[in-house]
Each structure stands twice: as C-alpha cells, then as structure tokens.
Coordinates of C-alpha atoms in Angstrom, one line a residue:
A1044 CA -20.6 -1.0 5.7
G1045 CA -17.7 -0.8 7.5
A1046 CA -17.3 -4.4 8.1
R1047 CA -17.5 -4.8 4.1
H1048 CA -15.2 -1.8 3.6
H1049 CA -12.7 -3.3 5.6
E1050 CA -12.7 -6.7 3.7
L1051 CA -13.1 -4.8 0.2
F1052 CA -9.8 -2.9 1.2
A1053 CA -8.1 -6.1 1.9
R1054 CA -9.3 -7.5 -1.1
A1055 CA -7.8 -4.3 -2.9
S1056 CA -4.4 -4.6 -1.2
C1057 CA -3.9 -8.3 -2.7
A1058 CA -5.0 -7.2 -6.3
A1059 CA -2.2 -8.4 -8.7
T1060 CA -3.2 -9.5 -11.8
P1061 CA -5.6 -7.2 -14.2
E1062 CA -8.7 -9.3 -13.9
E1063 CA -8.4 -9.0 -10.3
C1064 CA -8.4 -5.4 -10.2
D1065 CA -10.9 -4.8 -12.7
G1066 CA -13.4 -6.9 -10.5
C1067 CA -12.3 -4.7 -7.5
L1068 CA -13.0 -1.5 -9.1
A1069 CA -16.4 -2.5 -10.9
Q1070 CA -17.3 -3.7 -7.3
I1071 CA -16.2 -0.3 -5.8
E1072 CA -17.9 1.6 -8.8
R1073 CA -21.3 -0.1 -8.0
E1074 CA -20.9 0.6 -4.2
L1075 CA -20.1 4.3 -4.8
E1076 CA -23.0 4.6 -7.0
F1077 CA -25.1 4.1 -3.5
A1078 CA -23.2 5.0 -0.9
T1079 CA -24.4 8.4 0.1
E1080 CA -22.5 9.2 3.8
P1081 CA -19.6 11.2 3.7
G1082 CA -17.8 8.2 5.8
D1083 CA -18.8 5.6 3.3
R1084 CA -18.0 7.2 0.3
A1085 CA -14.7 8.2 1.6
S1086 CA -13.9 4.5 2.8
L1087 CA -14.7 3.2 -0.7
L1088 CA -12.5 5.9 -2.2
M1089 CA -9.4 4.4 -0.3
C1090 CA -10.4 1.1 -1.7
R1091 CA -10.1 2.4 -5.0
A1092 CA -6.6 4.2 -4.2
R1093 CA -5.6 0.6 -3.0
V1094 CA -6.5 -0.9 -6.4
R1095 CA -4.8 2.0 -8.2
S1096 CA -1.8 2.2 -6.3
N1097 CA -1.3 -1.4 -7.2
Q1098 CA -1.6 -0.5 -10.9
W1099 CA 0.8 2.6 -10.3
R1100 CA -1.7 5.1 -11.3
T1101 CA 0.0 7.6 -8.9
A1102 CA -2.0 11.1 -10.2
E1103 CA -5.2 8.8 -9.6
V1104 CA -4.3 7.6 -6.3
C1105 CA -3.5 11.4 -5.4
E1106 CA -6.8 12.3 -6.5
D1107 CA -8.8 9.8 -4.5
A1108 CA -6.9 10.2 -1.2
R1109 CA -7.6 13.7 -1.4
A1110 CA -11.4 13.3 -2.0
A1111 CA -11.3 10.7 0.6
M1112 CA -9.7 13.6 3.3
G1113 CA -12.5 16.1 2.5
L1114 CA -15.4 13.3 3.0
F1115 CA -13.7 12.3 6.2
E1116 CA -13.5 15.6 7.6
L1117 CA -17.4 16.0 6.7
A1118 CA -18.1 12.9 8.5
G1119 CA -16.2 14.1 12.0
E1120 CA -13.4 11.4 11.3
P1121 CA -10.2 13.6 11.9
D1122 CA -7.9 10.5 12.5
L1123 CA -8.9 8.8 8.9
A1124 CA -8.5 12.3 7.3
A1125 CA -5.2 12.4 8.5
D1126 CA -4.3 8.9 7.5
A1127 CA -6.0 10.0 3.7
A1128 CA -4.0 13.2 3.9
S1129 CA -0.7 11.2 4.4
W1130 CA -1.4 8.8 1.7
A1131 CA -2.5 11.9 -1.1
A1132 CA 1.4 13.5 0.5
A1133 CA 3.3 10.6 -0.3
H1134 CA 1.7 10.5 -4.0
A1135 CA 1.7 14.0 -4.7
S1136 CA 5.4 13.9 -3.9
R1137 CA 6.1 10.9 -6.1
L1138 CA 4.4 13.3 -8.8
G1139 CA 7.0 16.0 -8.2
E1140 CA 3.8 18.5 -6.9
L1141 CA 5.8 20.3 -4.2
S1142 CA 3.2 22.5 -3.1
L1143 CA 0.4 20.3 -2.5
A1144 CA 2.4 17.6 -1.4
A1145 CA 4.2 19.8 1.4
E1146 CA 0.6 21.2 2.3
L1147 CA -0.7 17.7 2.7
A1148 CA 2.2 16.1 4.8
T1149 CA 2.0 19.6 6.9
K1150 CA -1.7 18.2 7.9
S1151 CA -0.6 14.9 8.3
L1152 CA 2.1 15.8 10.6
L1153 CA -0.1 18.2 12.7
A1154 CA -2.8 15.7 13.0
L1155 CA -0.5 12.9 13.9
E1156 CA 0.0 14.7 17.3
H1157 CA -3.9 13.7 18.3
V1158 CA -3.9 10.1 16.8
T1159 CA -3.6 7.7 19.4
D1160 CA -4.4 4.3 17.6
D1161 CA -0.9 2.6 16.8
S1162 CA -2.7 1.3 13.4
R1163 CA -3.5 4.5 12.2
R1164 CA 0.2 6.0 13.7
L1165 CA 2.0 3.3 11.7
E1166 CA 0.2 4.2 8.3
I1167 CA 1.1 8.1 8.8
H1168 CA 4.6 7.8 9.5
N1169 CA 5.2 5.4 6.8
R1170 CA 3.6 7.7 4.4
L1171 CA 5.9 10.7 5.6
G1172 CA 8.5 8.7 5.2
I1173 CA 7.8 8.0 1.4
F1174 CA 7.2 12.0 1.2
C1175 CA 10.7 12.7 2.5
I1176 CA 12.7 10.2 0.2
S1177 CA 10.9 11.9 -2.6
F1178 CA 12.4 15.1 -1.5
L1179 CA 15.9 13.0 -0.7
D1180 CA 15.6 13.7 2.8
Y1181 CA 16.7 10.0 3.9
D1182 CA 17.4 10.6 7.2
R1183 CA 14.3 11.7 8.2
A1184 CA 12.7 9.2 5.9
I1185 CA 14.4 6.2 7.8
E1186 CA 13.4 8.0 10.9
Q1187 CA 9.6 7.8 10.1
F1188 CA 9.6 4.5 8.9
E1189 CA 11.6 3.1 12.0
R1190 CA 8.9 4.9 14.0
S1191 CA 6.1 3.5 11.8
L1192 CA 7.8 -0.1 12.7
A1193 CA 7.5 0.6 16.4
A1194 CA 3.9 1.4 16.2
A1195 CA 3.4 -1.8 14.1
Q1196 CA 5.2 -3.8 16.9
R1197 CA 3.1 -2.1 19.4
A1198 CA -0.1 -2.8 17.4
G1199 CA 1.0 -6.7 17.0
D1200 CA 0.5 -6.0 13.2
T1201 CA 2.9 -8.9 11.8
D1202 CA 2.2 -8.1 8.4
K1203 CA 3.0 -4.5 8.9
V1204 CA 6.3 -5.2 10.7
W1205 CA 7.1 -7.1 7.6
R1206 CA 6.2 -4.3 5.6
Q1207 CA 8.1 -1.4 7.5
V1208 CA 11.4 -3.7 7.7
H1209 CA 10.9 -3.9 3.8
N1210 CA 10.7 -0.1 3.6
I1211 CA 13.6 0.7 5.7
A1212 CA 15.9 -1.5 3.7
D1213 CA 14.2 0.0 0.6
G1214 CA 14.9 3.4 1.8
L1215 CA 18.4 2.6 2.6
L1216 CA 19.4 1.2 -0.9
V1217 CA 17.2 4.4 -2.4
A1218 CA 19.5 6.5 -0.2
V1219 CA 22.5 4.8 -1.9
R1220 CA 21.6 4.8 -5.3
Q1221 CA 20.9 9.0 -5.1
R1222 CA 24.0 9.4 -3.4
Q1223 CA 25.8 7.6 -6.2
L1224 CA 24.2 9.7 -8.9
A1225 CA 25.2 12.6 -6.8
H1226 CA 28.8 11.4 -6.5
A1227 CA 28.3 11.8 -2.6
P1228 CA 30.0 9.4 -0.5
V1229 CA 28.4 6.2 0.5
T1230 CA 29.0 4.2 3.8
D1231 CA 29.5 0.4 4.0
G1232 CA 27.0 0.1 6.9
E1233 CA 24.0 1.5 5.0
V1234 CA 24.2 -1.3 2.5
Q1235 CA 25.2 -3.9 5.0
R1236 CA 22.5 -3.0 7.0
A1237 CA 19.7 -3.2 4.0
E1238 CA 21.4 -6.7 3.0
A1239 CA 20.9 -8.1 6.9
L1240 CA 17.1 -6.6 6.8
A1241 CA 16.1 -8.4 3.3
R1242 CA 17.9 -11.9 4.4
W1243 CA 15.5 -11.4 7.7
L1244 CA 12.6 -11.1 5.5
L1245 CA 13.6 -14.1 3.7
R1246 CA 13.5 -15.8 6.6
H1247 CA 10.9 -14.7 8.9
A1248 CA 8.0 -13.5 6.6
S1249 CA 5.7 -15.4 4.9
P1250 CA 6.2 -16.7 1.5
E1251 CA 3.2 -14.7 0.4
F1252 CA 4.3 -11.4 1.4
N1253 CA 8.0 -12.0 0.2
R1254 CA 6.5 -12.7 -3.3
R1255 CA 3.9 -9.6 -3.1
A1256 CA 7.0 -7.5 -1.7
A1257 CA 9.5 -8.7 -3.9
S1258 CA 11.9 -9.1 -0.7
H1259 CA 14.5 -11.1 -2.8
R1260 CA 15.0 -7.7 -5.1
L1261 CA 16.2 -5.8 -1.9
L1262 CA 19.0 -8.9 -1.2
A1263 CA 19.4 -8.7 -5.0
E1264 CA 20.3 -5.0 -5.1
A1265 CA 22.3 -5.0 -2.0
L1266 CA 24.7 -7.6 -3.2
C1267 CA 24.9 -5.7 -6.5
E1268 CA 25.7 -2.7 -4.3
Q1269 CA 28.9 -4.4 -2.8
G1270 CA 30.2 -5.8 -6.3
R1271 CA 28.6 -9.5 -5.4
V1272 CA 27.1 -9.5 -8.9
D1273 CA 27.1 -13.3 -9.4
D1274 CA 25.4 -13.5 -5.8
A1275 CA 22.7 -11.3 -6.9
I1276 CA 22.1 -13.0 -10.3
A1277 CA 22.0 -15.9 -8.3
V1278 CA 19.3 -14.3 -6.0
L1279 CA 17.6 -13.3 -8.8
D1280 CA 17.4 -16.9 -10.8
R1281 CA 16.2 -18.7 -7.4
F1282 CA 13.0 -16.7 -6.8
R1283 CA 12.0 -16.0 -10.5
G1284 CA 8.9 -18.7 -10.4
G1285 CA 7.5 -16.3 -7.9
I1286 CA 7.4 -12.8 -10.1
D1287 CA 3.9 -13.4 -11.1
G1288 CA 2.8 -12.9 -7.3
I1289 CA 4.4 -9.4 -7.3
V1290 CA 1.2 -7.1 -6.6
S1291 CA 2.5 -3.5 -6.9
A1292 CA 3.6 -2.4 -10.6
A1293 CA 6.3 -0.1 -8.6
Q1294 CA 7.9 -3.5 -7.5
R1295 CA 7.9 -5.3 -10.7
A1296 CA 9.7 -1.8 -12.4
A1297 CA 12.3 -2.0 -9.6
L1298 CA 12.8 -6.0 -10.3
A1299 CA 13.4 -5.3 -13.9
W1300 CA 15.9 -2.3 -12.9
I1301 CA 17.8 -4.3 -10.7
E1302 CA 18.1 -7.4 -13.0
A1303 CA 19.4 -4.9 -15.8
R1304 CA 22.0 -3.6 -13.7
C1305 CA 23.2 -7.0 -12.6
L1306 CA 23.5 -8.2 -15.9
R1307 CA 25.0 -5.1 -17.4
A1308 CA 27.7 -5.5 -14.3
A1309 CA 28.3 -9.2 -15.4
G1310 CA 29.0 -8.3 -18.8
R1311 CA 25.7 -9.3 -20.4
P1312 CA 24.6 -6.0 -22.0
E1313 CA 22.2 -7.2 -24.6
R1314 CA 20.2 -8.9 -22.3
A1315 CA 20.4 -5.7 -19.7
V1316 CA 19.2 -3.5 -22.3
G1317 CA 16.0 -5.5 -22.4
E1318 CA 15.2 -5.6 -18.8
A1319 CA 16.0 -2.0 -18.5
R1320 CA 13.3 -1.3 -21.2
R1321 CA 10.9 -3.4 -19.7
A1322 CA 11.8 -1.0 -16.5
V1323 CA 11.2 2.0 -18.1
E1324 CA 7.9 0.7 -20.3
I1325 CA 6.1 -0.3 -16.6
A1326 CA 7.6 3.1 -14.8
A1327 CA 6.3 5.1 -17.9
G1328 CA 2.7 4.4 -16.7
S1329 CA 2.9 5.5 -13.4
D1330 CA 3.5 9.1 -13.5
D1331 CA 6.3 8.4 -11.2
D1332 CA 9.3 11.0 -12.1
H1333 CA 11.6 9.5 -9.9
E1334 CA 11.3 5.7 -10.6
L1335 CA 11.1 6.7 -14.4
M1336 CA 14.5 8.4 -14.2
L1337 CA 16.2 5.9 -12.5
A1338 CA 14.7 3.5 -15.2
L1339 CA 16.2 5.5 -17.8
E1340 CA 19.4 6.4 -16.8
E1341 CA 20.0 2.3 -16.2
L1342 CA 18.6 2.0 -19.9
A1343 CA 21.1 4.6 -21.4
A1344 CA 24.0 3.0 -19.4
C1345 CA 23.1 -0.8 -20.5
Q1346 CA 22.7 0.7 -24.3
E1347 CA 26.2 2.3 -23.7
A1348 CA 27.5 -1.1 -22.5
A1349 CA 25.9 -2.6 -25.4
G1350 CA 27.6 -0.4 -28.1
L1351 CA 24.6 1.2 -28.8
L1352 CA 25.7 4.9 -28.6
R1353 CA 22.8 6.6 -30.6
E1354 CA 20.4 5.0 -28.5
A1355 CA 22.3 5.5 -25.3
L1356 CA 22.7 9.3 -26.2
A1357 CA 18.9 9.9 -27.2
T1358 CA 18.2 8.0 -23.9
A1359 CA 20.4 10.4 -22.1
R1360 CA 18.7 13.6 -23.6
E1361 CA 15.9 12.6 -22.5
V1362 CA 16.8 12.3 -18.7
K1363 CA 18.2 15.7 -19.2
A1364 CA 14.9 16.9 -20.7
R1365 CA 12.6 15.2 -17.9
M1366 CA 15.2 16.5 -15.3
W1367 CA 15.0 20.1 -16.8
T1368 CA 11.1 19.7 -16.8
I1369 CA 11.0 18.8 -13.3
H1370 CA 13.5 21.3 -12.1
Q1371 CA 11.4 23.9 -13.8
R1372 CA 8.2 22.8 -12.2
E1373 CA 9.5 22.4 -8.8
T1374 CA 11.3 25.7 -9.1
S1375 CA 7.8 27.3 -10.3
Q1376 CA 6.1 25.8 -7.2
L1377 CA 8.4 26.9 -4.7
V1378 CA 8.4 30.7 -6.1
A1379 CA 4.4 30.2 -5.5
E1380 CA 5.0 28.7 -2.0
V1381 CA 7.0 31.8 -1.2
W1382 CA 4.4 33.9 -2.0
A1383 CA 1.9 31.8 -0.1
R1384 CA 4.0 31.6 2.9
A1385 CA 4.2 35.4 2.8
E1386 CA 0.4 35.8 3.4
I1387 CA 0.7 33.2 6.1
V1388 CA 3.3 35.1 7.9
R1389 CA 1.5 38.3 8.0
D1390 CA -1.2 36.9 10.1
Q1391 CA 1.1 34.3 12.0
W1392 CA 3.8 36.5 13.4
S1393 CA 4.3 34.0 16.4
L1394 CA 4.6 30.6 17.5
A1395 CA 1.7 31.0 19.5
S1396 CA -0.7 32.2 16.5
Q1397 CA 0.6 29.4 14.5
A1398 CA 0.0 26.6 16.9
E1399 CA -3.4 28.5 17.5
E1400 CA -3.8 28.0 13.5
A1401 CA -3.0 24.5 13.6
S1402 CA -5.5 23.7 16.5
R1403 CA -8.1 25.9 14.6
W1404 CA -7.8 23.4 11.7
A1405 CA -8.4 20.5 13.8
E1406 CA -11.4 22.0 15.0
E1407 CA -12.6 23.5 11.6
D1408 CA -15.5 21.6 9.3
A1409 CA -14.2 21.7 6.1
L1410 CA -17.3 22.3 4.4
T1411 CA -18.8 25.2 6.3
G1412 CA -16.4 26.7 8.0
I1413 CA -17.9 26.4 11.5
G1414 CA -16.4 24.1 14.4
N1415 CA -16.5 20.3 14.1
R1416 CA -17.1 18.1 17.4
R1417 CA -13.8 18.6 18.4
R1418 CA -14.4 22.8 18.9
L1419 CA -17.6 21.5 21.0
E1420 CA -15.8 19.1 23.2
R1421 CA -12.9 22.2 23.8
F1422 CA -16.1 24.8 24.4
L1423 CA -17.4 22.6 27.1
R1424 CA -14.4 21.7 28.9
E1425 CA -13.2 25.6 28.9
E1426 CA -16.5 27.4 28.6
A1427 CA -19.5 25.0 30.6
A1428 CA -18.8 25.6 34.3
A1429 CA -20.0 22.3 36.1
D1430 CA -22.6 24.8 38.0
A1431 CA -23.4 27.3 35.8
E1432 CA -26.7 27.2 33.3
L1433 CA -26.1 25.7 29.5
S1434 CA -28.4 25.1 26.8
F1435 CA -28.0 23.1 23.6
V1436 CA -30.2 24.0 20.2
L1437 CA -30.0 21.0 17.8
L1438 CA -31.1 21.4 14.5
D1439 CA -31.5 19.5 11.1
V1440 CA -32.5 20.1 7.6
D1441 CA -35.8 18.9 7.1
H1442 CA -35.7 15.6 4.3
F1443 CA -32.1 17.0 3.3
K1444 CA -31.9 13.5 1.7
Q1445 CA -34.7 14.3 -0.9
I1446 CA -32.5 17.3 -1.3
N1447 CA -29.5 15.9 -2.2
D1448 CA -31.5 13.0 -4.5
R1449 CA -33.6 15.6 -6.7
Y1450 CA -30.8 18.3 -6.8
G1451 CA -27.4 16.5 -6.5
H1452 CA -24.5 16.6 -3.6
E1453 CA -23.4 19.9 -4.7
L1454 CA -26.3 21.6 -4.2
G1455 CA -26.7 19.4 -0.9
D1456 CA -23.4 20.9 0.2
G1457 CA -24.7 24.4 -0.7
V1458 CA -27.5 24.3 1.7
L1459 CA -25.3 23.0 4.7
V1460 CA -23.1 25.9 3.9
R1461 CA -25.8 28.6 4.0
V1462 CA -27.1 27.1 7.3
G1463 CA -23.6 26.7 8.8
H1464 CA -22.8 30.7 8.1
L1465 CA -26.3 31.6 9.4
L1466 CA -25.3 29.8 12.6
R1467 CA -21.9 31.4 12.8
D1468 CA -23.4 34.9 12.1
Q1469 CA -25.7 34.2 15.5
V1470 CA -23.2 33.3 17.8
R1471 CA -22.0 35.5 20.9
P1472 CA -19.3 35.5 23.4
H1473 CA -19.5 31.9 25.5
Q1474 CA -21.4 30.4 22.5
V1475 CA -20.3 28.0 19.6
A1476 CA -22.1 26.9 16.5
V1477 CA -20.6 23.6 15.0
R1478 CA -21.5 21.1 12.4
Y1479 CA -22.3 17.5 14.5
G1480 CA -22.6 15.6 11.5
G1481 CA -24.1 15.0 8.1
D1482 CA -27.0 17.9 8.2
E1483 CA -27.1 18.2 12.1
F1484 CA -25.9 21.2 14.0
V1485 CA -25.6 22.3 17.5
L1486 CA -25.5 25.5 19.2
A1487 CA -24.1 25.7 22.9
L1488 CA -25.2 28.9 25.0
A1489 CA -23.2 29.1 28.2
G1490 CA -24.8 31.0 30.7
V1491 CA -28.2 31.0 28.8
G1492 CA -31.7 29.4 30.1
L1493 CA -34.1 27.5 28.4
A1494 CA -36.6 30.3 27.4
V1495 CA -33.6 32.6 25.7
A1496 CA -32.4 29.7 23.8
A1497 CA -35.9 28.7 22.8
R1498 CA -36.5 32.2 21.4
L1499 CA -33.0 32.1 19.6
A1500 CA -34.2 28.9 18.1
Q1501 CA -37.5 30.2 16.8
R1502 CA -35.5 33.0 15.3
L1503 CA -33.0 30.7 13.7
R1504 CA -36.1 28.6 12.6
R1505 CA -37.7 31.3 10.5
A1506 CA -34.4 32.9 9.2
V1507 CA -33.8 29.8 7.3
H1508 CA -37.1 29.4 6.3
A1509 CA -37.0 32.8 4.6
L1510 CA -33.6 32.6 3.2
D1511 CA -34.1 33.0 -0.8
W1512 CA -33.1 29.3 -1.4
G1513 CA -34.0 30.2 -5.3
T1514 CA -30.7 31.3 -6.1
L1515 CA -29.6 27.8 -5.7
A1516 CA -32.2 25.7 -7.3
P1517 CA -35.6 27.3 -8.8
G1518 CA -38.6 26.4 -6.3
L1519 CA -36.1 25.2 -3.7
E1520 CA -37.6 25.7 -0.2
V1521 CA -35.1 24.8 3.0
T1522 CA -36.8 24.2 6.5
T1523 CA -35.4 23.2 9.8
S1524 CA -36.3 21.5 12.8
H1525 CA -35.0 22.3 16.3
G1526 CA -34.9 20.4 19.6
V1527 CA -33.5 22.7 23.0
A1528 CA -32.5 21.7 26.3
S1529 CA -31.3 23.4 29.3
G1530 CA -29.3 22.2 32.4
R1531 CA -26.1 22.1 34.5
G1532 CA -22.5 22.3 32.5
G1533 CA -21.8 19.5 34.8
G1534 CA -23.9 17.4 33.3
W1535 CA -24.1 18.5 29.5
E1536 CA -24.4 15.1 28.5
T1537 CA -27.7 14.7 29.9
V1538 CA -28.6 18.0 28.4
L1539 CA -27.2 17.4 24.9
A1540 CA -29.3 14.0 24.9
A1541 CA -32.4 15.8 26.0
A1542 CA -32.1 18.3 23.2
D1543 CA -31.7 15.5 20.7
A1544 CA -35.0 13.9 22.2
A1545 CA -36.3 17.0 21.5
L1546 CA -35.3 17.5 18.1
Y1547 CA -36.6 14.2 17.1
A1548 CA -40.1 15.2 18.7
A1549 CA -40.1 18.4 16.6
K1550 CA -39.3 15.9 13.4
R1551 CA -42.5 13.6 14.3
N1552 CA -44.9 16.5 14.9
G1553 CA -44.6 18.0 11.5
R1554 CA -40.7 19.6 11.3
N1555 CA -40.2 23.2 10.5
R1556 CA -40.7 23.6 14.4
V1557 CA -39.0 23.9 17.7
A1558 CA -39.3 21.9 20.5
T1559 CA -38.0 21.9 24.1
A1560 CA -37.2 19.6 26.9
P1561 CA -37.9 20.0 30.4
L1562 CA -35.1 21.3 32.4
Q1563 CA -32.4 19.2 33.4
A1564 CA -31.7 19.2 37.2

C-alpha cells in the first residue's frame, strides 16, 4: 500500500486539468472506501489534500491534513503526523484561522526536534515558512525556506531544491508587496535577489517544473517592481504558450495579477482590468483571504486607471469590508487565545513544566490518552535496569475488525478508549501502559515477576469482559487476549517478543484467555 500511495501522491501533485484532478479524486475515494488501517487512510487523505491544494480548495485541504494528522498519531507515525500538522498549519493560516494555525504550527515546531529524515524536515520547514508569511513575519519565513532548501540539498532532491528557490524568491516578493501596502521602506536588495533566483530557476530547473510553478511570473514581478515594465511584459509574452501547464490555481491567479499590474503600469488599463478580474475570479474560490485581497486591490487600481471610478470605489469598499471582517475574526481569536493561554500558564509556571508538556504530547496516544511507543521506549531506557526483572503483558481486542465492520470505526474507537482507560487505572509506579498500535496494548512492569504479571493479566481480562459494553451498542460484548513474559531488563527485546508469541498462542487457543511464555534468561 505504501508504494501505491506514494505513486498516487506523485500523480496527485501533477494533476493540472479538471479531468486529471477528478480522476485522481475518484481513485482516492475508491481506495478510502476499503482502507481500514489508520496509516493507510491518513496517506490517502494526504493524497486528496494534494489534489485539493492544486484546485486551491484551502479549507478542504486543511480539513484533510488535520484528519490525516490524527490518524498518523493513531498509527504511531509521529514524523508523518508532524508533516500533516505543518500542512494543516500552513492552510489554516491562509484561512485566517489564527488560533488553529498557531496550535498546529506549534505542534510541528516541537515535533521537528525529533525528525531526522531530511525529506520530511524540508517539507515541515517549508510549510512553517508559509505560516510565517501569512502572519507577515517575512524574515522568519525566509529563514524557514532557507532551512528547507538546505535539507533538500542534503537529501539530493533536485525538484525540491527548485521548489525552495522558487519559494524564497516568492517570499521576497510577497514581503515587498506587503511593505508597499503598509508604506514601509523596501530595500533594492530583496527585489534584486528575487530576480537573480528567478533567472537561476529559468536557466537550471527543468522546463516541466518551470511550467508547473510559473517561474517566469517571479521574474516578471521582480522586473515590474524595479520599474522595468516593458521587460516584464516581454517575459510574460515569451512564456505565454506554457500557461496551460501550470498546476496550481494559486499560481494562475498570481500570474493574472502580475499581468494586470504590468499592463496598468504600461498604460493599458482596459486590458489590465480584464486580467485583474480573472485573478479575482480564480482567488474567490480559494478561501485564501490574502491572495483575494491582493487581487481585489489590483482590480480597484486598474479600474481607477481605466476611468471606471464607480466600479473602483465599489471594489475598494469590498476590500475595506473584507479587511474589517478579517480584523474582527482575528481579534476575537486573539481574545480567545488569551483565555486559553491563561489556563495553560496556570499549570505551567516554569520552562521545565512547558518542556515536560511538549514531551508528554510527543509520547501520548491521541485517541486513548495513554502512552505510545515513544513513551514505552523512554520507560525502558529509564526504568528497566539491565539486571532487574521486567515483565510485559501484551493484549489486544478479540475480533476487533468484526466490531469495526459491524458497528463502525467510531464505536471501535470507543472500545479502544475504554480499554486504554482501564489499563491506565491499573498502572503503579515503575509501570507503564501504552497503545502499541491498532488494537494492541502493552503493559511494561519493572521489578515484577511472571506469576504476578500473569495474575494482573487475568484481572484485566476479567475486568474488560465485565464492562457494560451495551452502553456503546446493544448486544455488544468485548473480550481480550493476553500474552505474558518475564526476563531481565537488559534483554527486553527478547522478553517483548516472547510476550507477543504468547499473545498469539492465546488467540489460537480460543481467545479471551491469558497465555504465558517461559522465563527468559
């Protein structure tokens, strides 16, 4: 499934026409219908987010990425969860969802400390850069794009190197545009660097990449910023035949926007109005307030230049109304954030407690609230002395797939939550309960022998069976099978493998039972 999903993601990334996007989405929906494993479903949601990103359906991309993040956490894939969180953060920031974007970006930033794969790091840094641009922190955005570029170079990913050079140039030009709107000083160095990067792309990147990314738009915009309008229009004319190869609706809108601006500066306002209207039309379907505002402001300027004063005034009023709406939404979110932060600070009075909270998040299973594999690994490092006794109790829910098939995944999640809470309530000092993956759980017991661990497993088995499962669904009954093994902490891998073998023996022998493995040397 992993290789198939990788190929599907690559196909989704290149889907440009409505037919290609519809074909990708249809295949994804078919596969989602039969995918049951959290990791598989998460990968497919990321594929769907990729197609929807090309269509500039910002809100739906954010929704898919957030859902994928939760499923990757459930599957015990923290690096993939961080990647999905960064994607959701970038799109939430484009929606103006300040609190949500900040929460997701914080998760990505904290998780980034544990991500070692450069191919994953480059994506997270890139999306954090987009997040920073949305909230007008251009210096930090360029820093994130530069880090993404360095990771792409280390990974030897040429296509991503080109993308990051493109994003750095684009970030520089966005910074220039926003500073002009705010009547803030603009340095020549930023525009000149953007021009140099755009020319480098057009010389060194593949023709296919430059078509998809509309790299010539960057050069045209940099030239226009320097007052070289005729040169900018010549660039747009030279590459006009490749416009159909542009994948992203965002790039198509940006291209229409810069063409309108160039035409207006060249004294052709009537044609400029048409291009600006096209930019507004594309941006209007994106939920991206920032790009829509830029397009509307250019349309108003073009209408004014064309002598369409009434239309220009109406467009300017729409810009003002939208700005006020965005301001009100972000202000209300900021107020809510103050109260939320106050609640957090009451429980986190020091940097140490904040670090502990971040560590806990990285080690917590999102569904059940108990530990995940990272929590188990830390417990074994810190609590399981090499020469001391250590026991494992492995358990999973009997016929869990049938429960999901009959009652639905939401009820199945409810079963896992109840089992997780039951285990959480049983642990004592020097013990830990974790969700190991899917419907499998692990109890690690430092200083506990085989007989005591087996008795605990029997108590848990009876406790699960005795729960009133009918409150979740009439007639529902849930049982668990358990495998128990003991040995020395220094050989915990062998002990865990023995407990796993005992668990399968319990399932082969009829389920709803406990099986023990021989003592490990």
